[in-house]
């Protein structure tokens, strides 16, 4: 019985690192009024979709699908956190006004 050598070298998905970095940055940027966090999260999800299509064509060829999935989850979390922060800002603006958003002491005084 003759054993044949199988090419076991796997390649990396082209955007997996970018998806992971953008997912992390979407969480980090959620505190910057929410907009950068949503933008980086959406870009991350678009890149995920491209890489997932590439991965689903030939699953045995790629080895870093786990980091792609992690980046997707982080970008979803970042989008949710950014959206929540934007909703919070809109509510505070409607209830307390622009002065309270820019001055935390005034916000706490109006809340009492």
Coordinates of C-alpha atoms in Angstrom, one line a residue:
X1 CA 0.0 0.0 0.0
X2 CA 1.5 3.3 -1.1
X3 CA 0.8 6.4 0.8
X4 CA 0.5 9.6 -1.2
X5 CA 1.6 12.9 0.2
X6 CA -1.3 15.4 0.6
X7 CA -0.6 19.1 0.3
X8 CA -1.6 20.2 3.8
X9 CA -0.7 23.8 3.5
X10 CA -3.7 26.0 4.1
X11 CA -4.0 29.6 3.2
X12 CA -5.5 32.4 5.2
X13 CA -8.7 34.2 4.3
X14 CA -7.9 37.6 2.8
X15 CA -10.0 39.8 5.1
X16 CA -10.1 37.9 8.3
X17 CA -7.6 40.1 10.1
X18 CA -9.3 43.2 8.9
X19 CA -12.7 41.9 10.1
X20 CA -11.2 41.2 13.5
X21 CA -9.5 44.6 13.8
X22 CA -12.6 46.4 12.6
X23 CA -14.8 44.4 15.0
X24 CA -12.5 45.4 17.9
X25 CA -12.4 49.0 16.8
X26 CA -16.2 49.1 16.5
X27 CA -16.5 48.3 20.2
X28 CA -13.7 50.8 21.1
X29 CA -15.3 53.6 19.0
X30 CA -18.8 53.2 20.3
X31 CA -18.1 55.9 22.9
X32 CA -17.3 58.5 20.2
X33 CA -21.0 59.4 19.8
X34 CA -21.7 56.0 18.2
X35 CA -21.2 56.9 14.5
X36 CA -17.6 55.6 14.1
X37 CA -18.5 52.4 15.9
X38 CA -21.4 51.8 13.5
X39 CA -19.3 52.6 10.5
X40 CA -16.5 50.3 11.3
X41 CA -19.0 47.5 12.3
X42 CA -20.8 47.8 9.0
X43 CA -17.5 47.7 7.0
X44 CA -16.5 44.7 9.1
X45 CA -19.7 42.8 8.2
X46 CA -19.3 43.6 4.5
X47 CA -15.8 42.2 4.5
X48 CA -17.1 39.2 6.5
X49 CA -19.7 38.5 3.8
X50 CA -17.0 38.5 1.1
X51 CA -14.7 36.2 3.1
X52 CA -17.5 33.8 4.0
X53 CA -18.4 33.5 0.3
X54 CA -14.8 32.6 -0.4
X55 CA -14.6 30.2 2.5
X56 CA -17.9 28.4 1.6
X57 CA -16.6 27.6 -1.9
X58 CA -13.6 25.6 -0.6
X59 CA -13.6 25.0 3.2
X60 CA -10.6 22.7 3.3
X61 CA -8.3 25.4 1.8
X62 CA -8.6 28.0 4.6
X63 CA -7.5 27.7 8.2
X64 CA -8.5 31.0 10.0
X65 CA -12.3 30.9 9.9
X66 CA -12.5 31.1 13.7
X67 CA -10.9 34.6 13.7
X68 CA -13.4 35.6 11.0
X69 CA -16.3 34.4 13.1
X70 CA -14.9 36.2 16.1
X71 CA -14.6 39.5 14.2
X72 CA -18.2 39.2 13.0
X73 CA -19.4 38.7 16.6
X74 CA -17.4 41.7 17.8
X75 CA -18.7 43.9 15.0
X76 CA -22.3 43.0 15.9
X77 CA -21.6 43.8 19.5
X78 CA -20.0 47.1 18.5
X79 CA -23.0 48.0 16.3
X80 CA -25.4 47.3 19.1
X81 CA -23.4 49.2 21.7
X82 CA -23.0 52.2 19.3
X83 CA -26.7 52.2 18.5
X84 CA -27.6 52.1 22.1
X85 CA -25.3 55.0 22.8
X86 CA -26.9 57.0 20.0
X87 CA -30.4 56.3 21.4
X88 CA -29.1 57.4 24.8
X89 CA -27.8 60.7 23.4
X90 CA -31.1 61.4 21.6
X91 CA -33.1 60.7 24.8
X92 CA -30.8 62.9 26.9
X93 CA -30.9 65.7 24.3
X94 CA -34.7 65.6 24.2
X95 CA -35.1 65.5 28.0
X96 CA -32.3 67.8 29.2
X97 CA -31.1 69.8 26.2
X98 CA -27.7 70.4 24.6
X99 CA -26.3 72.1 27.6
X100 CA -26.6 69.0 29.7
X101 CA -24.9 66.8 27.2
X102 CA -21.9 69.1 27.0
X103 CA -21.7 69.8 30.8
X104 CA -21.9 66.7 33.0
X105 CA -22.4 68.7 36.2
X106 CA -25.4 70.4 34.7
X107 CA -26.8 67.0 33.7
X108 CA -26.5 65.7 37.2
X109 CA -28.1 68.8 38.6
X110 CA -31.1 68.5 36.2
X111 CA -31.5 64.8 37.0
X112 CA -31.9 65.6 40.7

